[in-house]
CSV table of C-alpha atoms in Angstrom, one decimal:
chain,number,residue,atom,x,y,z
A,15,MET,CA,49.3,41.3,115.2
A,16,THR,CA,48.7,42.6,118.7
A,17,GLU,CA,52.0,41.4,120.1
A,18,THR,CA,54.4,43.9,121.6
A,19,VAL,CA,57.7,44.3,119.7
A,20,SER,CA,60.8,45.6,121.6
A,21,LEU,CA,63.3,47.7,119.7
A,22,PRO,CA,66.5,49.3,120.9
A,23,LEU,CA,66.3,53.0,121.7
A,24,TRP,CA,69.0,53.9,119.1
A,25,LEU,CA,67.0,52.2,116.4
A,26,VAL,CA,63.8,54.1,117.4
A,27,ILE,CA,65.7,57.4,117.3
A,28,ILE,CA,67.2,56.7,113.9
A,29,GLY,CA,63.8,55.6,112.5
A,30,GLY,CA,62.1,58.7,114.0
A,31,ALA,CA,64.7,60.9,112.5
A,32,LEU,CA,64.3,59.3,109.1
A,33,ALA,CA,60.5,59.7,109.3
A,34,VAL,CA,60.9,63.4,110.2
A,35,TRP,CA,63.4,64.0,107.4
A,36,THR,CA,61.0,62.3,104.9
A,37,LEU,CA,58.2,64.5,106.0
A,38,LEU,CA,60.3,67.6,105.7
A,39,ASP,CA,61.8,66.6,102.3
A,40,HIS,CA,58.5,65.7,100.7
A,41,LEU,CA,56.0,68.1,102.3
A,42,LEU,CA,57.6,71.1,104.0
A,43,LEU,CA,60.9,71.9,102.3
A,44,PRO,CA,59.4,72.2,98.7
A,45,SER,CA,56.9,74.8,99.9
A,46,VAL,CA,59.7,76.7,101.8
A,47,ARG,CA,62.0,76.6,98.8
A,48,TRP,CA,59.1,77.9,96.6
A,49,TYR,CA,58.5,80.7,99.1
A,50,PHE,CA,62.1,81.8,99.2
A,51,ARG,CA,62.5,81.4,95.4
A,52,ARG,CA,59.5,83.7,94.9
A,53,ARG,CA,61.0,86.3,97.3
A,54,VAL,CA,64.3,86.2,95.5
A,55,ASN,CA,62.6,86.5,92.1
A,56,MET,CA,60.6,89.5,93.4
A,57,VAL,CA,63.8,91.2,94.5
A,58,ILE,CA,65.4,90.5,91.1
A,59,ASN,CA,62.5,92.0,89.3
A,60,GLN,CA,62.5,95.1,91.5
A,61,ILE,CA,66.3,95.4,91.0
A,62,ASN,CA,66.1,95.0,87.2
A,63,ASN,CA,63.4,97.8,87.0
A,64,ARG,CA,65.8,100.1,88.9
A,65,LEU,CA,69.2,99.3,87.3
A,66,ASP,CA,70.6,101.0,84.2
A,67,VAL,CA,72.1,97.6,83.3
A,68,ARG,CA,69.9,94.6,84.0
A,69,LEU,CA,71.2,91.6,85.8
A,70,PRO,CA,72.5,89.2,83.0
A,71,ALA,CA,71.3,85.6,82.8
A,72,PHE,CA,74.9,84.5,83.3
A,73,GLU,CA,75.1,86.1,86.7
A,74,LEU,CA,71.8,84.5,87.8
A,75,THR,CA,72.9,81.0,86.6
A,76,LYS,CA,73.5,78.4,89.3
A,77,ARG,CA,77.1,78.2,90.3
A,78,ARG,CA,77.3,74.4,89.7
A,79,VAL,CA,76.1,75.0,86.1
A,80,ILE,CA,78.8,77.5,85.4
A,81,ILE,CA,81.5,75.3,86.9
A,82,ASP,CA,80.4,72.4,84.7
A,83,ARG,CA,80.4,74.6,81.6
A,84,LEU,CA,83.9,75.8,82.6
A,85,ILE,CA,85.2,72.3,83.2
A,86,TYR,CA,83.9,70.9,79.9
A,87,ASP,CA,84.8,74.0,77.8
A,88,ALA,CA,86.6,73.1,74.6
A,89,GLU,CA,89.5,75.5,75.3
A,90,VAL,CA,89.9,74.3,78.9
A,91,LEU,CA,89.9,70.6,77.7
A,92,GLU,CA,92.6,71.4,75.2
A,93,ALA,CA,94.6,73.2,77.9
A,94,ALA,CA,94.3,70.1,80.1
A,95,LYS,CA,95.4,67.8,77.3
A,96,LYS,CA,98.4,70.0,76.7
A,97,TYR,CA,99.2,70.0,80.4
A,98,CYS,CA,99.2,66.2,80.5
A,99,GLN,CA,101.6,66.1,77.6
A,100,GLU,CA,104.0,68.6,79.1
A,101,GLN,CA,103.9,67.2,82.6
A,102,GLY,CA,103.6,63.5,81.8
A,103,VAL,CA,100.6,63.0,84.0
A,104,PRO,CA,97.3,61.1,83.4
A,105,ASN,CA,94.2,62.9,82.2
A,106,GLU,CA,92.5,62.3,85.6
A,107,VAL,CA,95.1,64.4,87.4
A,108,ALA,CA,94.6,67.3,85.0
A,109,ARG,CA,90.8,67.1,85.2
A,110,GLU,CA,91.0,67.1,89.0
A,111,LYS,CA,93.2,70.3,88.9
A,112,VAL,CA,90.7,71.9,86.5
A,113,LYS,CA,87.8,71.1,88.8
A,114,ARG,CA,89.7,72.5,91.8
A,115,TYR,CA,90.5,75.7,89.9
A,116,ALA,CA,87.0,76.1,88.6
A,117,ASN,CA,85.5,75.7,92.2
A,118,GLU,CA,88.1,78.2,93.4
A,119,ILE,CA,87.3,80.8,90.8
A,120,VAL,CA,83.6,80.8,90.1
A,121,PRO,CA,81.6,83.0,92.5
A,122,SER,CA,78.1,82.2,93.9
A,123,PHE,CA,76.4,85.5,93.3
A,124,ASN,CA,73.3,86.1,95.5
A,125,ALA,CA,71.2,89.1,94.3
A,126,TYR,CA,69.2,89.2,97.5
A,127,VAL,CA,72.3,89.4,99.7
A,128,TYR,CA,74.1,91.8,97.3
A,129,PHE,CA,71.3,94.4,97.1
A,130,ARG,CA,69.8,94.0,100.5
A,131,LEU,CA,72.3,93.0,103.2
A,132,GLY,CA,75.4,94.0,101.2
A,133,ASN,CA,74.1,97.5,100.3
A,134,TRP,CA,73.1,98.2,104.0
A,135,LEU,CA,76.4,97.0,105.4
A,136,SER,CA,78.6,98.8,102.9
A,137,ARG,CA,76.8,102.1,103.3
A,138,SER,CA,76.8,101.8,107.1
A,139,LEU,CA,80.5,101.1,107.2
A,140,LEU,CA,81.5,103.9,104.8
A,141,ARG,CA,79.3,106.5,106.6
A,142,VAL,CA,81.0,105.7,109.9
A,143,LEU,CA,84.5,106.1,108.4
A,144,TYR,CA,84.2,108.8,105.7
A,145,ARG,CA,82.3,111.6,104.1
A,146,VAL,CA,81.8,109.9,100.7
A,147,ARG,CA,81.4,112.2,97.7
A,148,VAL,CA,81.1,111.7,94.0
A,149,GLY,CA,83.1,114.6,92.6
A,150,SER,CA,82.1,114.3,88.9
A,151,ILE,CA,80.4,111.8,86.6
A,152,ASP,CA,80.0,111.9,82.8
A,153,GLU,CA,76.3,111.4,82.7
A,154,GLU,CA,76.1,112.1,79.0
A,155,GLY,CA,78.7,109.4,78.3
A,156,PHE,CA,76.9,107.0,80.6
A,157,ALA,CA,73.6,107.6,78.7
A,158,LYS,CA,75.3,106.6,75.4
A,159,VAL,CA,76.3,103.1,76.7
A,160,ASP,CA,74.3,100.4,75.2
A,161,PRO,CA,72.5,98.5,78.1
A,162,GLN,CA,73.5,95.2,76.4
A,163,SER,CA,77.2,96.1,76.6
A,164,SER,CA,79.6,94.3,78.8
A,165,VAL,CA,80.8,97.1,81.2
A,166,VAL,CA,84.1,97.1,83.0
A,167,PHE,CA,85.0,99.7,85.6
A,168,VAL,CA,88.7,100.4,85.6
A,169,MET,CA,89.9,102.0,88.9
A,170,ASN,CA,93.1,103.0,90.7
A,171,HIS,CA,93.8,100.9,93.8
A,172,ARG,CA,94.3,102.9,97.0
A,173,SER,CA,92.7,100.8,99.7
A,174,ASN,CA,91.0,97.4,100.3
A,175,LEU,CA,87.9,99.5,100.8
A,176,ASP,CA,87.9,100.3,97.1
A,177,TYR,CA,85.8,97.2,96.5
A,178,ILE,CA,83.1,98.2,98.9
A,179,LEU,CA,83.2,101.9,97.9
A,180,LEU,CA,82.8,101.3,94.1
A,181,ALA,CA,80.1,98.7,94.6
A,182,CYS,CA,78.2,101.0,97.0
A,183,LEU,CA,78.3,104.0,94.7
A,184,ALA,CA,77.3,102.0,91.6
A,185,ILE,CA,74.6,99.9,93.3
A,186,ASN,CA,71.7,101.9,91.8
A,187,ARG,CA,73.1,101.4,88.3
A,188,VAL,CA,74.7,98.0,88.2
A,189,ALA,CA,75.7,94.9,90.1
A,190,MET,CA,79.4,94.3,89.6
A,191,SER,CA,81.9,91.4,90.0
A,192,PHE,CA,85.4,92.0,91.3
A,193,ALA,CA,88.7,90.1,90.8
A,194,VAL,CA,90.0,89.8,94.3
A,195,GLY,CA,93.5,88.7,95.4
A,196,GLU,CA,94.4,85.7,97.5
A,197,TRP,CA,94.7,87.9,100.6
A,198,ALA,CA,90.9,87.7,101.0
A,199,ARG,CA,90.7,83.9,100.9
A,200,VAL,CA,90.0,83.6,104.7
A,201,TRP,CA,86.9,82.6,106.5
A,202,PRO,CA,84.3,84.2,106.5
A,203,LEU,CA,85.5,86.9,104.0
A,204,GLN,CA,86.0,84.3,101.2
A,205,GLN,CA,82.3,83.1,101.4
A,206,LEU,CA,81.0,86.7,101.6
A,207,ILE,CA,83.0,87.8,98.6
A,208,ARG,CA,81.8,84.9,96.5
A,209,ILE,CA,78.1,85.6,97.4
A,210,LEU,CA,78.6,89.2,96.4
A,211,GLY,CA,79.9,88.1,93.0
A,212,GLY,CA,83.7,88.4,93.5
A,213,TYR,CA,86.1,85.8,92.1
A,214,PHE,CA,89.6,85.1,93.3
A,215,VAL,CA,92.8,85.5,91.3
A,216,ARG,CA,96.2,84.0,92.0
A,217,ARG,CA,98.3,87.0,91.0
A,218,GLY,CA,101.6,86.1,89.3
A,219,SER,CA,100.7,82.4,89.0
A,220,GLY,CA,103.0,80.6,86.7
A,221,ASP,CA,100.6,77.6,86.3
A,222,THR,CA,99.5,77.6,82.7
A,223,LEU,CA,96.5,75.4,83.4
A,224,TYR,CA,95.2,77.7,86.1
A,225,ARG,CA,95.6,80.7,83.8
A,226,SER,CA,93.7,78.9,81.1
A,227,VAL,CA,90.8,78.2,83.4
A,228,LEU,CA,90.8,81.8,84.7
A,229,ALA,CA,91.0,83.2,81.2
A,230,ARG,CA,88.0,81.2,80.1
A,231,TYR,CA,85.9,82.2,83.1
A,232,VAL,CA,86.7,85.9,82.5
A,233,GLN,CA,85.8,85.5,78.9
A,234,MET,CA,82.5,83.7,79.7
A,235,ALA,CA,81.6,86.4,82.2
A,236,THR,CA,82.5,89.2,79.8
A,237,GLU,CA,80.6,87.6,76.9
A,238,GLY,CA,77.6,87.0,79.3
A,239,GLY,CA,77.4,90.7,80.1
A,240,VAL,CA,78.5,90.6,83.7
A,241,VAL,CA,79.5,94.0,84.9
A,242,GLN,CA,83.1,93.8,86.2
A,243,ALA,CA,85.6,96.0,88.0
A,244,ILE,CA,89.3,95.7,87.8
A,245,PHE,CA,92.4,97.4,89.2
A,246,PRO,CA,94.9,97.5,86.4
A,247,GLU,CA,97.8,98.2,88.9
A,248,GLY,CA,97.2,94.7,90.2
A,249,ARG,CA,97.9,95.6,93.8
A,250,LEU,CA,97.5,98.5,96.3
A,251,SER,CA,99.7,101.5,95.6
A,252,LYS,CA,102.7,101.2,97.9
A,253,ASP,CA,103.9,104.8,97.8
A,254,GLY,CA,100.7,106.5,96.9
A,255,ARG,CA,101.5,107.0,93.2
A,256,LEU,CA,99.5,105.7,90.3
A,257,GLY,CA,101.2,102.5,89.2
A,258,ASP,CA,101.9,100.9,85.9
A,259,PRO,CA,99.2,98.6,84.5
A,260,LYS,CA,99.2,94.8,84.4
A,261,ILE,CA,97.5,93.4,81.3
A,262,GLY,CA,96.5,89.9,82.5
A,263,LEU,CA,92.8,90.4,83.0
A,264,LEU,CA,92.5,92.9,80.1
A,265,ASP,CA,94.0,90.4,77.8
A,266,TYR,CA,91.6,87.7,78.9
A,267,MET,CA,88.6,90.0,78.3
A,268,LEU,CA,89.8,91.1,74.9
A,269,ARG,CA,91.1,87.9,73.5
A,270,SER,CA,87.8,86.8,72.1
A,271,PHE,CA,86.2,90.2,71.6
A,272,ASP,CA,84.6,90.7,68.2
A,273,SER,CA,84.0,94.4,67.5
A,274,LYS,CA,81.7,93.6,64.6
A,275,LYS,CA,79.1,91.4,66.3
A,276,GLY,CA,77.9,90.5,69.8
A,277,ARG,CA,78.1,92.8,72.8
A,278,ASP,CA,80.2,95.9,72.9
A,279,LEU,CA,82.9,96.0,75.6
A,280,VAL,CA,82.9,99.3,77.5
A,281,PHE,CA,85.6,100.4,79.9
A,282,ILE,CA,84.7,103.2,82.4
A,283,PRO,CA,87.6,104.9,84.1
A,284,VAL,CA,87.2,105.6,87.8
A,285,GLY,CA,89.5,107.7,90.1
A,286,VAL,CA,89.4,107.6,93.9
A,287,ASN,CA,91.3,109.5,96.5
A,288,TYR,CA,91.1,109.3,100.3
A,289,ASP,CA,91.9,111.9,103.0
A,290,ARG,CA,93.1,108.8,105.0
A,291,VAL,CA,94.0,105.4,103.7
A,292,LEU,CA,93.7,102.7,106.4
A,293,GLU,CA,96.6,100.8,104.9
A,294,ASP,CA,99.0,103.8,104.4
A,295,ARG,CA,101.6,102.8,106.9
A,296,SER,CA,101.6,99.1,106.1
A,297,SER,CA,101.9,99.9,102.4
A,298,LEU,CA,104.9,102.1,103.1
A,299,LEU,CA,106.5,99.4,105.3
A,300,SER,CA,106.2,96.9,102.5
A,301,LEU,CA,108.7,99.1,100.5
A,302,ASP,CA,111.3,98.6,103.3
A,303,HIS,CA,112.8,95.2,102.5
A,304,ASP,CA,114.8,95.3,105.7
A,305,THR,CA,111.7,95.4,107.9
A,306,PRO,CA,110.7,91.8,108.9
A,307,LYS,CA,107.2,90.9,107.7
A,308,LYS,CA,104.6,90.5,110.5
A,309,SER,CA,103.0,87.2,111.2
A,310,ARG,CA,99.3,86.7,110.6
A,311,LEU,CA,98.8,86.8,114.4
A,312,GLY,CA,100.7,90.1,114.5
A,313,VAL,CA,98.5,91.6,111.8
A,314,ILE,CA,95.3,90.4,113.6
A,315,ARG,CA,96.6,91.8,116.9
A,316,LYS,CA,97.4,95.2,115.4
A,317,THR,CA,94.0,95.3,113.6
A,318,LEU,CA,92.1,94.5,116.8
A,319,PHE,CA,94.1,97.2,118.7
A,320,PHE,CA,93.2,99.7,115.9
A,321,ILE,CA,89.5,98.8,116.2
A,322,VAL,CA,89.4,98.9,120.0
A,323,HIS,CA,91.3,102.2,120.1
A,324,ASN,CA,88.9,103.9,117.7
A,325,LEU,CA,85.9,102.5,119.6
A,326,TRP,CA,87.3,104.0,122.8
A,327,LEU,CA,87.8,107.3,121.1
A,328,MET,CA,84.1,107.2,119.9
A,329,LEU,CA,82.9,106.5,123.4
A,330,ARG,CA,84.9,109.4,124.8
A,331,GLY,CA,83.7,111.7,122.0
A,332,GLY,CA,87.2,112.3,120.7
A,333,TRP,CA,86.8,110.4,117.4
A,334,TYR,CA,86.6,112.1,114.0
A,335,ARG,CA,85.8,110.5,110.7
A,336,TYR,CA,88.7,110.0,108.4
A,337,GLY,CA,87.8,113.0,106.2
A,338,TYR,CA,86.6,112.8,102.6
A,339,VAL,CA,86.8,110.0,100.1
A,340,VAL,CA,86.1,111.3,96.6
A,341,VAL,CA,85.3,109.3,93.5
A,342,ASN,CA,85.1,110.5,89.9
A,343,PHE,CA,83.6,108.6,87.0
A,344,GLY,CA,85.2,109.4,83.6
A,345,THR,CA,84.0,109.1,80.0
A,346,PRO,CA,83.2,105.5,78.9
A,347,ILE,CA,85.6,104.0,76.3
A,348,SER,CA,83.9,101.7,73.8
A,349,MET,CA,86.1,98.9,72.4
A,350,ARG,CA,83.9,98.8,69.3
A,351,LEU,CA,84.8,102.4,68.5
A,352,TYR,CA,88.4,102.0,69.7
A,353,GLY,CA,88.9,99.1,67.3
A,354,LYS,CA,87.5,101.1,64.4
A,355,ARG,CA,89.6,104.2,65.3
A,356,TYR,CA,92.9,102.4,65.6
A,357,ASN,CA,92.1,99.4,63.2
A,358,VAL,CA,92.8,96.9,66.0
A,359,ASP,CA,91.5,93.4,66.3
A,360,PHE,CA,92.3,91.9,69.7
A,361,ARG,CA,91.6,88.4,68.4
A,362,ASN,CA,94.8,88.5,66.4
A,363,PRO,CA,96.3,85.0,66.5
A,364,ASP,CA,99.8,86.6,66.6
A,365,LYS,CA,100.3,86.7,70.4
A,366,LYS,CA,103.1,89.3,70.2
A,367,ALA,CA,101.0,91.7,68.1
A,368,ARG,CA,98.0,91.1,70.4
A,369,ILE,CA,99.9,91.8,73.6
A,370,GLU,CA,101.3,95.0,72.1
A,371,ASN,CA,97.8,96.2,71.3
A,372,VAL,CA,96.6,95.3,74.8
A,373,GLN,CA,99.6,97.1,76.4
A,374,LEU,CA,98.8,100.2,74.4
A,375,LEU,CA,95.2,100.1,75.5
A,376,ALA,CA,96.2,99.5,79.1
A,377,GLN,CA,98.4,102.7,78.9
A,378,ASP,CA,95.4,104.6,77.5
A,379,LEU,CA,93.1,103.3,80.2
A,380,MET,CA,95.6,104.2,82.9
A,381,GLN,CA,95.9,107.7,81.6
A,382,ALA,CA,92.1,108.0,81.6
A,383,VAL,CA,92.1,106.8,85.2
A,384,GLY,CA,94.8,109.2,86.1
A,385,ARG,CA,92.8,112.1,84.7
A,386,THR,CA,89.8,111.2,86.8
A,387,ILE,CA,91.6,110.8,90.1
A,388,PRO,CA,90.3,113.7,92.3
A,389,VAL,CA,92.4,116.1,94.3
A,390,ALA,CA,91.3,115.7,97.9
A,391,PRO,CA,92.0,118.1,100.8
A,392,VAL,CA,94.7,116.1,102.6
A,393,SER,CA,96.6,115.6,99.3
A,394,LEU,CA,96.6,119.4,98.8
A,395,VAL,CA,97.9,120.3,102.2
A,396,ALA,CA,100.4,117.4,102.4
A,397,SER,CA,101.9,118.7,99.1
A,398,VAL,CA,102.8,122.0,100.8
A,399,PHE,CA,104.8,120.3,103.6
A,400,VAL,CA,106.5,117.8,101.1
A,401,GLU,CA,107.9,120.7,99.0
A,402,ASN,CA,109.5,122.3,102.2
A,403,PRO,CA,109.8,119.5,104.8
A,404,ASP,CA,112.0,121.6,107.1
A,405,LYS,CA,110.0,124.8,106.9
A,406,THR,CA,107.6,126.1,109.5
A,407,PHE,CA,104.4,127.7,108.1
A,408,SER,CA,101.8,130.0,109.4
A,409,LYS,CA,98.2,129.2,108.5
A,410,GLN,CA,98.1,132.1,106.0
A,411,GLU,CA,101.2,130.8,104.2
A,412,ILE,CA,99.7,127.4,103.9
A,413,LYS,CA,96.5,128.9,102.5
A,414,ALA,CA,98.5,130.9,99.9
A,415,ARG,CA,100.5,127.9,98.8
A,416,VAL,CA,97.5,125.7,98.6
A,417,GLN,CA,95.6,128.3,96.5
A,418,SER,CA,98.6,128.5,94.2
A,419,LEU,CA,98.7,124.7,93.9
A,420,ILE,CA,95.0,124.6,93.1
A,421,SER,CA,95.5,127.0,90.2
A,422,VAL,CA,98.3,124.9,88.8
A,423,LEU,CA,96.3,121.7,89.1
A,424,GLU,CA,93.3,123.2,87.4
A,425,GLU,CA,95.4,124.5,84.6
A,426,HIS,CA,96.5,120.9,84.0
A,427,GLY,CA,92.9,119.8,84.0
A,428,ALA,CA,92.9,118.1,87.4
A,429,LEU,CA,89.5,117.7,89.1
A,430,VAL,CA,90.0,119.5,92.5
A,431,TYR,CA,87.3,118.6,95.0
A,432,ILE,CA,86.3,121.7,97.1
A,433,PRO,CA,84.0,120.7,100.0
A,434,ARG,CA,81.1,123.1,100.4
A,435,SER,CA,82.6,125.1,97.5
A,436,ASP,CA,84.8,126.8,100.2
A,437,HIS,CA,88.5,127.0,99.7
A,438,ASP,CA,89.2,128.0,103.3
A,439,TYR,CA,87.2,125.1,104.6
A,440,THR,CA,89.0,122.7,102.2
A,441,ILE,CA,92.4,123.8,103.7
A,442,GLU,CA,91.1,123.6,107.3
A,443,VAL,CA,89.8,120.0,106.7
A,444,GLY,CA,93.1,118.9,105.2
A,445,LEU,CA,95.2,120.5,107.9
A,446,ARG,CA,93.0,119.2,110.7
A,447,MET,CA,93.3,115.7,109.4
A,448,LEU,CA,97.1,115.9,109.3
A,449,THR,CA,97.4,117.4,112.8
A,450,LEU,CA,95.0,114.9,114.4
A,451,ARG,CA,97.2,112.1,113.1
A,452,HIS,CA,100.4,113.9,114.3
A,453,LEU,CA,101.8,114.0,110.8
A,454,VAL,CA,102.0,117.8,111.1
A,455,ILE,CA,102.8,119.5,114.4
A,456,GLU,CA,101.2,122.7,115.5
A,457,GLU,CA,103.1,125.0,117.9
A,458,SER,CA,102.1,128.6,118.6
A,459,ASN,CA,99.8,128.7,115.5
A,460,LEU,CA,102.7,127.6,113.4
A,461,PHE,CA,102.8,124.3,111.5
A,462,ARG,CA,105.7,122.0,110.4
A,463,ALA,CA,106.0,118.4,109.2
A,464,ALA,CA,106.5,116.0,112.1
A,465,PRO,CA,109.9,114.4,112.3
A,466,GLY,CA,109.9,110.8,110.9
A,467,GLU,CA,106.5,111.3,109.1
A,468,ILE,CA,107.7,112.8,105.9
A,469,LYS,CA,107.2,109.4,104.1
A,470,VAL,CA,103.5,109.4,105.0
A,471,LEU,CA,103.1,113.0,103.8
A,472,HIS,CA,104.8,112.0,100.6
A,473,TYR,CA,102.3,109.1,100.3
A,474,TYR,CA,99.3,111.5,100.2
A,475,ALA,CA,101.1,114.1,98.0
A,476,ASN,CA,102.0,111.4,95.5
A,477,ALA,CA,98.3,110.7,94.9
A,478,ILE,CA,98.0,113.8,92.9
A,479,ALA,CA,101.6,114.2,91.7
A,480,HIS,CA,100.9,112.7,88.2
A,481,HIS,CA,98.6,115.7,87.5
A,482,VAL,CA,101.6,118.0,87.3
A,483,SER,CA,104.3,115.5,86.5
A,484,SER,CA,105.2,117.3,83.3
A,485,ASP,CA,106.5,120.2,85.3
A,486,LYS,CA,108.9,117.9,87.3
């Protein structure tokens, strides 16, 4: 019993590591997990006391549980069976595809990260770039929304910052989940979006099995009361105009909606307008099919140059924020009331009839979004130069034309945002933004559109063109 035993060093290291791991796993880690779980629960309780719509149980359910529910959902299993018959593949192949799709789609929402880190980061970023303003909000309409409803924000899509902007402005009312395109499936953005409750969508996918899995997840989230935000246009506006709606996600949400029982489904139209959209030139370039697409490396290089250039301007004191970004929240639209008013049941087994009803609703929603889109300073001033691209204006002429345009817009019910309630200041802000970007040239106190920049001016004027389109 007292003899010395010789052991190889590698065996001692492995044994010591196993002993330490056992100690951690059985004694230390449980207490640490308990501590962090208590902290998270405290945050969730604080948040629920503050929010207008409490965090639903579905959103707080572990990701693995939701994935399993999705994989073994009756409709998904039926879709997998049909896929096997159509493709002539074994059940195991279809099940593996379903698992992969479920893991790809289901987010891993973390309330602590969303409301603590996410809130701080988003506010900090937006304050650096813009003067963020809420132009109008239908408080009376919001107050009538049943807290148990499934709420969906419906928003026009101007910039990739729309996700951050809407989440930041609504963070004291709700926590929301976004449908995000495949462009964001890069490290570390993919992981961050999942933690913040976003889920990824393969837009235009022809894979029926994938669409079945996505449809069931969207339905489960909607039935579970998860607050969501969608962009019916399905992509960024390429020319600045409000686009036509896509009905995919809307159809998924409404397909199992019962207006007579369960949660109400409420759509809230949201309109946004920027004095400067970071992606304006790249969006316009995408319309030119003769221009070769840049490689990922080229995009990264240009982005880094943009960041470094702006940091240099900040250090030199020559940097200005990108003007105003204005958001309006319109009147909530209850699907329960909508169904009664138009005698519509979106569960109609006749696919053609259901799709027609969804398309009509999508058009109504887009019109509601269009009415809420604010008129921002740059859009006002850009419209003057677009109407007369070859003309040179004095500042007084610009002011007179903008005042006339404001009157026309207000007659059409447009929500014109006037910073500081000062029309002259509004025009100064818009004109300064355009001259700083060299979209408008100033010479001897006279202003004209810069040669070669008329497309960019059109981009900003198009953002409000729908307000007076009946005159065109």
